[in-house]
Amino acid sequence: MASDNNKVGFVSLGCPKALVDSERILTQLRSDGYDIVADYGDADIVVVNTCGFIDSAKQESLDAIGEALDENGKVIVTGCLGAQSEIITNAHPKVLGVTGPAAYEQVVNQIHHFLPQTANHDPFINLVPPQGIKLTPRHYAYLKISEGCNHRCSFCIIPSMRGDLVSRPVGDVLDEAQRLADAGVKELLVISQDTSAYGVDIKYKTGFWQGQPVKASMQGLCEALAELGIWVRLHYVYPYPHVDKVIPLMADGKILPYLDIPFQHASMSILKAMKRPAATEKNLDRILQWRQTCPDLTIRSTFIVGFPGETDDDFEELLQFLQEAQLDRVGCFQYSPVDGAAANKLANQIPENVKQERWERFMAAQQEISASRLQQKIGQKIDVLIDEIDEKGLIGRSFADAPEIDGTVFVEHDSQTSAGDIVQVKITDADEYDLYGELIS
Ligand code: SF4
């Protein structure tokens, strides 16, 4: 079925660094709801990522721009030759915009300007945190390991739109991770619809990376990513027993001791009605066991209150779970029907005022838990990855904070530090969401 999304054609020329630039622009465009198409004729706009290294490469770039203009007409130019923009505008005055290398933000902004996102763009479906769309700074990157999903959660329509799980070959994923690390990325955020299911569709087929066999499984992937020596953070994990195997990697400091697990509920009857993956697992036992292996483990999760059929007892069970699980970061949504989802037909839909009341009680309970867990960090010395610097000081994140969705660590100003640096910080204060600290020299 043809998609209604706006379509971008992409011509990528040049060296591996330019390729990483292209991949990052393409990743962002996909996240922003654009389709990437292979033909000029199918595209609404074309991006040409140029090379300016030697004359023949310049000429090849100019030829590619000319071809894109002839075939399509709407062309944005970026990349190394873009640093000498007059060469491009003299040869091709009709191009819509020119930027230099690694200008991810500007290219995406230009595309937004000339080809706005479609109205039905859904950031959740496009694997973007629900807080909204922002281009990642250069020191962290999303690493998408699979598309689609084998589950059929009753509130979700992703599988009907994206199909069943298709895992990327493990060698491809690791090559991409390596390129990102080589280009200066300090933190990889592993994303998918179900990271714990990685490889199941390809029967955990062994691939090769740097001449070594690597099993296409969550554990195999994590062990290989650990070798990059950068932060590796896992998102969208379900609490299956085999997740236990990656916890020792976290305890050993190989990957970040952080798990993003969308539990969604704690009552077994609601989890079953939701048709959640790992619905019958004893999640609380599992969390306690993980924390025994890795006491620093940070767990973030999301929950839905007011799902059809949720009784007072189900909700109390959820609150009880929160108290016992002591999760670090939690988001909560009130259930609302999604067009085409199976849950819409379930009996006992919950009145809006009850949903609201439960949501408020849930948030109040969790806020206390999150705040007290942050208080426990006062006095600790932690590594902080600096995201940005403003006139007040350094703004960064610890291993416990994913970008966009978790908290922030505010650090006193320091003229030696740049965005993308990892610095050691002593935590001196905490509030409900954020930490405050000073640099350890
Ligand atoms: S695991 Fe469930 S909620 Fe997540 S994408 Fe698959 S069907 Fe949807």
PDB file of N, CA and C in Angstrom, residues 3 16 19 22 28 50 77 82 104 133 155 179 181 205 267 367 376 415 428:
ATOM      1  N   SER A   3       2.358   4.794   0.788  1.00  0.00           N
ATOM      2  CA  SER A   3       2.248   5.606   2.000  1.00  0.00           C
ATOM      3  C   SER A   3       1.914   7.048   1.623  1.00  0.00           C
ATOM      4  N   PRO A  16      33.536   7.451   4.026  1.00  0.00           N
ATOM      5  CA  PRO A  16      32.691   6.913   5.114  1.00  0.00           C
ATOM      6  C   PRO A  16      32.122   7.973   6.053  1.00  0.00           C
ATOM      7  N   LEU A  19      29.220   9.273   4.506  1.00  0.00           N
ATOM      8  CA  LEU A  19      28.177   8.252   4.573  1.00  0.00           C
ATOM      9  C   LEU A  19      27.462   8.313   5.932  1.00  0.00           C
ATOM     10  N   SER A  22      25.123  11.112   5.877  1.00  0.00           N
ATOM     11  CA  SER A  22      23.913  10.744   5.132  1.00  0.00           C
ATOM     12  C   SER A  22      23.006   9.877   5.986  1.00  0.00           C
ATOM     13  N   GLN A  28      17.124  10.656  10.724  1.00  0.00           N
ATOM     14  CA  GLN A  28      16.263  11.701  11.267  1.00  0.00           C
ATOM     15  C   GLN A  28      15.020  11.894  10.394  1.00  0.00           C
ATOM     16  N   THR A  50      27.378  15.858  -1.096  1.00  0.00           N
ATOM     17  CA  THR A  50      28.479  15.950  -2.060  1.00  0.00           C
ATOM     18  C   THR A  50      29.830  15.620  -1.447  1.00  0.00           C
ATOM     19  N   VAL A  77      21.414  20.751  -1.406  1.00  0.00           N
ATOM     20  CA  VAL A  77      22.785  20.232  -1.489  1.00  0.00           C
ATOM     21  C   VAL A  77      23.449  20.359  -0.125  1.00  0.00           C
ATOM     22  N   GLY A  82      29.688  21.593  -0.365  1.00  0.00           N
ATOM     23  CA  GLY A  82      28.820  22.677   0.107  1.00  0.00           C
ATOM     24  C   GLY A  82      29.588  23.733   0.888  1.00  0.00           C
ATOM     25  N   TYR A 104      23.738  18.343   9.822  1.00  0.00           N
ATOM     26  CA  TYR A 104      22.498  17.544   9.915  1.00  0.00           C
ATOM     27  C   TYR A 104      21.282  18.415  10.191  1.00  0.00           C
ATOM     28  N   ILE A 133      10.082  15.742  18.637  1.00  0.00           N
ATOM     29  CA  ILE A 133      11.161  15.461  17.696  1.00  0.00           C
ATOM     30  C   ILE A 133      12.232  16.527  17.788  1.00  0.00           C
ATOM     31  N   PHE A 155      -3.639  -2.615  22.300  1.00  0.00           N
ATOM     32  CA  PHE A 155      -3.831  -1.160  22.169  1.00  0.00           C
ATOM     33  C   PHE A 155      -2.991  -0.568  21.038  1.00  0.00           C
ATOM     34  N   ARG A 179      30.886   2.896  12.576  1.00  0.00           N
ATOM     35  CA  ARG A 179      31.019   4.162  11.832  1.00  0.00           C
ATOM     36  C   ARG A 179      30.628   5.348  12.705  1.00  0.00           C
ATOM     37  N   ALA A 181      30.730   5.478  15.984  1.00  0.00           N
ATOM     38  CA  ALA A 181      31.780   5.670  17.003  1.00  0.00           C
ATOM     39  C   ALA A 181      32.997   6.362  16.373  1.00  0.00           C
ATOM     40  N   LYS A 205      20.847 -15.843  13.484  1.00  0.00           N
ATOM     41  CA  LYS A 205      21.880 -16.186  12.507  1.00  0.00           C
ATOM     42  C   LYS A 205      23.213 -15.490  12.826  1.00  0.00           C
ATOM     43  N   SER A 267      -0.894  -5.673  36.824  1.00  0.00           N
ATOM     44  CA  SER A 267      -1.917  -6.697  37.084  1.00  0.00           C
ATOM     45  C   SER A 267      -1.898  -7.716  35.945  1.00  0.00           C
ATOM     46  N   GLN A 367       6.294  10.103  41.705  1.00  0.00           N
ATOM     47  CA  GLN A 367       7.166  11.269  41.891  1.00  0.00           C
ATOM     48  C   GLN A 367       7.966  11.147  43.190  1.00  0.00           C
ATOM     49  N   GLN A 376      19.319   9.825  46.820  1.00  0.00           N
ATOM     50  CA  GLN A 376      20.365   8.866  47.207  1.00  0.00           C
ATOM     51  C   GLN A 376      21.667   9.096  46.428  1.00  0.00           C
ATOM     52  N   SER A 415      35.331  26.457  31.505  1.00  0.00           N
ATOM     53  CA  SER A 415      35.687  26.902  30.156  1.00  0.00           C
ATOM     54  C   SER A 415      36.451  25.836  29.369  1.00  0.00           C
ATOM     55  N   THR A 428      25.848  17.277  44.230  1.00  0.00           N
ATOM     56  CA  THR A 428      25.684  18.056  45.463  1.00  0.00           C
ATOM     57  C   THR A 428      24.220  18.295  45.814  1.00  0.00           C
TER      58      THR A 428
END
